[in-house]
Short mmCIF file of C-alpha atoms in Angstrom, two decimals:
data_model
loop_
_atom_site.label_atom_id
_atom_site.label_comp_id
_atom_site.label_asym_id
_atom_site.label_seq_id
_atom_site.Cartn_x
_atom_site.Cartn_y
_atom_site.Cartn_z
CA LEU A 1030 -107.74 73.69 -68.50
CA GLU A 1031 -104.19 74.51 -69.32
CA SER A 1032 -105.15 78.18 -69.47
CA VAL A 1033 -106.65 78.05 -66.10
CA GLY A 1034 -103.53 76.47 -64.73
CA LYS A 1035 -101.41 79.35 -66.05
CA GLN A 1036 -103.46 82.12 -64.40
CA ARG A 1037 -101.71 84.91 -62.57
CA TYR A 1038 -104.53 84.94 -60.20
CA ASP A 1039 -104.06 81.65 -58.30
CA ARG A 1040 -107.07 81.53 -55.91
CA TRP A 1041 -109.28 79.42 -58.34
CA GLU A 1042 -111.13 76.16 -58.24
CA VAL A 1043 -112.31 74.24 -61.28
CA ILE A 1044 -115.80 72.61 -61.50
CA ALA A 1045 -116.01 70.52 -64.66
CA VAL A 1046 -119.48 69.33 -65.59
CA ASP A 1047 -119.89 66.55 -68.10
CA ASP A 1048 -123.55 66.73 -69.36
CA CYS A 1049 -123.76 62.99 -70.08
CA GLY A 1050 -121.40 63.47 -73.04
CA PRO A 1051 -119.71 60.55 -74.87
CA GLU A 1052 -116.98 58.61 -73.02
CA ASP A 1053 -114.23 60.47 -74.78
CA GLY A 1054 -111.60 60.69 -71.96
CA THR A 1055 -112.93 64.01 -70.51
CA GLN A 1056 -112.93 62.62 -66.84
CA ALA A 1057 -109.41 61.27 -67.29
CA ILE A 1058 -108.18 64.73 -68.48
CA VAL A 1059 -109.78 66.54 -65.55
CA GLU A 1060 -108.45 64.02 -63.06
CA SER A 1061 -104.87 64.39 -64.57
CA PHE A 1062 -105.24 68.16 -64.35
CA ALA A 1063 -106.32 67.92 -60.78
CA LYS A 1064 -103.28 65.71 -59.83
CA SER A 1065 -100.93 68.40 -61.46
CA HIS A 1066 -102.61 71.20 -59.32
CA PRO A 1067 -102.90 69.45 -55.94
CA ASP A 1068 -103.23 72.89 -54.10
CA HIS A 1069 -106.45 73.69 -55.92
CA ARG A 1070 -109.86 72.15 -55.79
CA VAL A 1071 -110.79 70.47 -58.95
CA GLU A 1072 -114.04 68.59 -59.13
CA PHE A 1073 -115.52 66.46 -61.98
CA ILE A 1074 -119.34 66.07 -62.07
CA ARG A 1075 -121.21 63.89 -64.63
CA HIS A 1076 -125.01 64.26 -65.09
CA GLU A 1077 -126.60 60.72 -65.36
CA LYS A 1078 -128.60 62.03 -68.36
CA ASN A 1079 -128.28 64.89 -70.76
CA LYS A 1080 -129.97 68.04 -69.37
CA GLY A 1081 -128.68 70.81 -71.59
CA VAL A 1082 -126.16 73.54 -71.37
CA SER A 1083 -128.10 75.68 -68.77
CA ALA A 1084 -128.50 72.61 -66.30
CA ALA A 1085 -124.60 71.90 -66.70
CA ARG A 1086 -123.94 75.58 -65.78
CA ASN A 1087 -126.34 75.55 -62.79
CA THR A 1088 -124.81 72.38 -61.42
CA ALA A 1089 -121.36 74.11 -61.44
CA ILE A 1090 -122.77 77.20 -59.94
CA HIS A 1091 -124.32 75.34 -56.90
CA ALA A 1092 -121.08 73.23 -56.54
CA ALA A 1093 -118.87 76.25 -56.54
CA GLU A 1094 -117.45 77.71 -53.34
CA GLY A 1095 -115.96 80.99 -54.43
CA LYS A 1096 -117.31 84.45 -54.46
CA TYR A 1097 -117.04 84.92 -58.16
CA LEU A 1098 -117.96 82.77 -61.14
CA ALA A 1099 -115.96 82.58 -64.44
CA PHE A 1100 -117.56 80.49 -67.12
CA LEU A 1101 -115.26 78.60 -69.61
CA ASP A 1102 -116.79 76.67 -72.38
CA PRO A 1103 -114.72 73.68 -73.50
CA ASP A 1104 -113.51 74.98 -76.74
CA ASP A 1105 -112.30 78.47 -75.26
CA PHE A 1106 -109.41 79.55 -73.36
CA TRP A 1107 -108.12 82.65 -71.36
CA GLY A 1108 -104.92 84.78 -71.28
CA SER A 1109 -102.86 84.41 -68.10
CA SER A 1110 -104.23 87.69 -66.56
CA TYR A 1111 -107.81 86.96 -67.31
CA LEU A 1112 -109.10 86.09 -63.72
CA TRP A 1113 -106.81 88.73 -62.02
CA SER A 1114 -108.09 91.47 -64.22
CA HIS A 1115 -111.82 90.62 -63.68
CA VAL A 1116 -111.30 90.21 -59.90
CA LYS A 1117 -109.44 93.51 -59.64
CA ASN A 1118 -112.19 95.29 -61.56
CA LEU A 1119 -115.11 93.73 -59.50
CA GLU A 1120 -113.29 94.40 -56.19
CA SER A 1121 -113.10 98.04 -57.07
CA HIS A 1122 -116.86 98.44 -57.99
CA ASP A 1123 -119.04 97.36 -55.16
CA ASN A 1124 -122.32 97.84 -57.02
CA THR A 1125 -121.10 95.79 -60.12
CA ALA A 1126 -122.29 92.26 -60.53
CA VAL A 1127 -120.70 91.41 -63.94
CA SER A 1128 -117.30 92.10 -65.50
CA TYR A 1129 -117.10 91.30 -69.13
CA THR A 1130 -114.64 91.60 -71.96
CA SER A 1131 -114.34 91.22 -75.91
CA ALA A 1132 -113.44 87.91 -77.25
CA ARG A 1133 -110.50 87.41 -79.61
CA LEU A 1134 -111.44 84.82 -82.33
CA VAL A 1135 -109.18 81.74 -82.99
CA ASP A 1136 -109.85 79.03 -85.57
CA GLN A 1137 -110.43 75.38 -85.07
CA GLU A 1138 -106.69 74.91 -84.50
CA GLY A 1139 -106.32 77.66 -81.97
CA VAL A 1140 -104.65 80.23 -84.32
CA ILE A 1141 -105.61 83.76 -83.63
CA THR A 1142 -107.48 85.23 -86.65
CA GLY A 1143 -107.24 88.87 -85.48
CA GLU A 1144 -110.99 89.33 -85.44
CA ILE A 1145 -112.61 90.66 -82.11
CA PHE A 1146 -116.15 89.87 -81.08
CA GLY A 1147 -117.86 92.70 -79.10
CA PRO A 1148 -116.94 96.34 -79.10
CA ASP A 1149 -114.55 97.87 -76.35
CA ILE A 1150 -117.45 99.83 -74.96
CA ILE A 1151 -121.13 98.39 -75.13
CA ASP A 1152 -124.11 100.69 -74.57
CA LEU A 1153 -125.67 98.71 -71.76
CA PRO A 1154 -128.40 98.07 -71.26
CA GLU A 1155 -129.97 99.00 -74.58
CA SER A 1156 -127.56 97.22 -76.80
CA LEU A 1157 -128.48 93.77 -75.25
CA TYR A 1158 -131.97 94.26 -76.21
CA PHE A 1159 -131.03 93.87 -79.86
CA GLN A 1160 -127.97 91.66 -79.84
CA CYS A 1161 -125.93 89.71 -77.30
CA LEU A 1162 -122.16 90.64 -77.73
CA ILE A 1163 -121.23 89.09 -74.41
CA ILE A 1164 -120.18 85.36 -74.56
CA PRO A 1165 -120.02 83.29 -71.38
CA SER A 1166 -116.34 82.62 -71.66
CA ALA A 1167 -115.69 86.29 -71.45
CA VAL A 1168 -117.54 86.88 -68.25
CA MET A 1169 -117.00 86.91 -64.46
CA ALA A 1170 -119.93 87.49 -62.16
CA LYS A 1171 -120.61 87.60 -58.45
CA ARG A 1172 -122.08 84.19 -57.41
CA GLU A 1173 -124.60 85.75 -55.08
CA ASN A 1174 -126.03 87.82 -57.89
CA VAL A 1175 -126.27 84.91 -60.31
CA ILE A 1176 -128.12 82.81 -57.71
CA LEU A 1177 -130.36 85.77 -56.89
CA CYS A 1178 -131.51 85.60 -60.54
CA ASP A 1179 -132.00 81.79 -60.25
CA GLY A 1180 -129.07 80.98 -62.52
CA PHE A 1181 -129.59 80.02 -66.07
CA ASP A 1182 -133.05 79.25 -67.56
CA GLU A 1183 -133.24 75.47 -68.36
CA THR A 1184 -136.07 75.87 -70.77
CA PRO A 1185 -135.16 73.77 -73.84
CA GLU A 1186 -136.03 76.55 -76.33
CA LEU A 1187 -133.58 78.89 -74.65
CA GLN A 1188 -130.59 76.61 -74.65
CA HIS A 1189 -127.51 78.29 -76.30
CA ALA A 1190 -129.27 81.69 -75.65
CA GLU A 1191 -129.26 81.14 -71.89
CA ASP A 1192 -126.50 83.50 -71.38
CA TRP A 1193 -128.21 86.41 -73.26
CA ASP A 1194 -131.30 85.63 -71.16
CA LEU A 1195 -129.40 85.78 -67.77
CA TRP A 1196 -127.65 89.07 -68.77
CA LEU A 1197 -131.13 90.62 -69.52
CA ARG A 1198 -132.54 89.46 -66.22
CA MET A 1199 -129.55 90.78 -64.27
CA ILE A 1200 -130.07 94.25 -66.10
CA GLU A 1201 -133.77 94.00 -65.16
CA LYS A 1202 -132.88 93.71 -61.47
CA GLU A 1203 -130.47 96.82 -62.00
CA MET A 1204 -127.36 94.89 -61.37
CA GLY A 1205 -124.27 96.71 -62.69
CA PHE A 1206 -121.99 95.61 -65.65
CA CYS A 1207 -118.48 96.90 -66.22
CA TYR A 1208 -116.03 96.24 -69.09
CA THR A 1209 -112.50 94.86 -68.41
CA SER A 1210 -110.23 95.46 -71.43
CA SER A 1211 -107.34 93.68 -69.77
CA ALA A 1212 -109.14 90.44 -69.40
CA ILE A 1213 -108.09 88.43 -72.53
CA CYS A 1214 -110.46 85.77 -73.70
CA PHE A 1215 -110.15 83.56 -76.89
CA TRP A 1216 -113.19 82.31 -78.60
CA ARG A 1217 -112.67 79.33 -80.82
CA GLN A 1218 -114.75 79.29 -84.05
CA HIS A 1219 -115.59 75.87 -85.75
CA GLN A 1220 -118.39 74.51 -87.85
CA GLY A 1221 -119.55 72.16 -84.93
CA ALA A 1222 -120.44 74.99 -82.68
CA SER A 1223 -124.15 75.74 -82.06
CA THR A 1224 -123.78 79.30 -83.16
CA PHE A 1225 -123.24 78.09 -86.74
CA ASP A 1226 -126.77 76.91 -87.38
CA PRO A 1227 -128.76 79.96 -88.58
CA ALA A 1228 -132.11 78.39 -88.17
CA ALA A 1229 -131.51 77.13 -84.71
CA ARG A 1230 -130.15 80.63 -83.85
CA ARG A 1231 -133.25 82.35 -85.00
CA ALA A 1232 -135.49 79.99 -83.05
CA ARG A 1233 -133.58 80.71 -79.96
CA GLU A 1234 -133.77 84.39 -80.41
CA MET A 1235 -137.55 84.27 -81.00
CA ALA A 1236 -138.03 82.36 -77.83
CA LEU A 1237 -135.90 84.81 -75.82
CA ARG A 1238 -137.72 87.86 -77.30
CA LYS A 1239 -141.02 86.30 -76.42
CA LYS A 1240 -139.91 85.78 -72.89
CA HIS A 1241 -138.69 89.44 -72.56
CA SER A 1242 -141.51 90.94 -74.87
CA VAL A 1243 -142.64 93.36 -72.12
CA LEU A 1244 -139.27 94.71 -71.43
CA LEU A 1245 -138.54 94.98 -75.09
CA ALA A 1246 -141.82 96.65 -75.96
CA HIS A 1247 -141.21 99.16 -73.16
CA TYR A 1248 -137.67 100.01 -74.60
CA ASN A 1249 -138.98 100.26 -78.16
CA ARG A 1250 -141.68 102.79 -77.17
CA ASN A 1251 -139.06 105.09 -75.70
CA LEU A 1252 -136.74 105.10 -78.85
#
């Protein structure tokens, strides 16, 4: 939230969705942030029961009022020009639905490690058929395009691969992607993250590949 408040682009709103998590002070933090930014819309929404990450994202998408959606997972943060850079790129590309960037890795304490996740130039769409190198916190998308694709799939087996699935569906609808190098995103790495469970990651990938099997088979035949 602090990184949002420091953005160079100041036409932002925050929709914070608590997916029936523990009572750990999250609501109080969001409300305090709202009071310190009275000129911005800051809304806190809590699910009455846990529905999964896709449902939480979809709740925020439908509550949002802006033209663009920028996803920010709770352990990540942005550089001060993040929103401005994405908006500038999207505004200059009428046929582009998604602006994405690489992620700079930080450790559990927020110290930059110097590692980068995702190359500067991704050979889309082919590269996404094999591996997802675009994390949600490094993406800004046009809201109308995300809604046209019905948002994130809430199927339990696809949770934590829901972003990969959405990118593939947007590509299937021939929605354009562009890379924005000046949008700086910091991705926090820690042992509690879902990506650190290899078995769960393989299961999610199998479910995703099964869903997109026709598309993947078509591409593989044309290699």
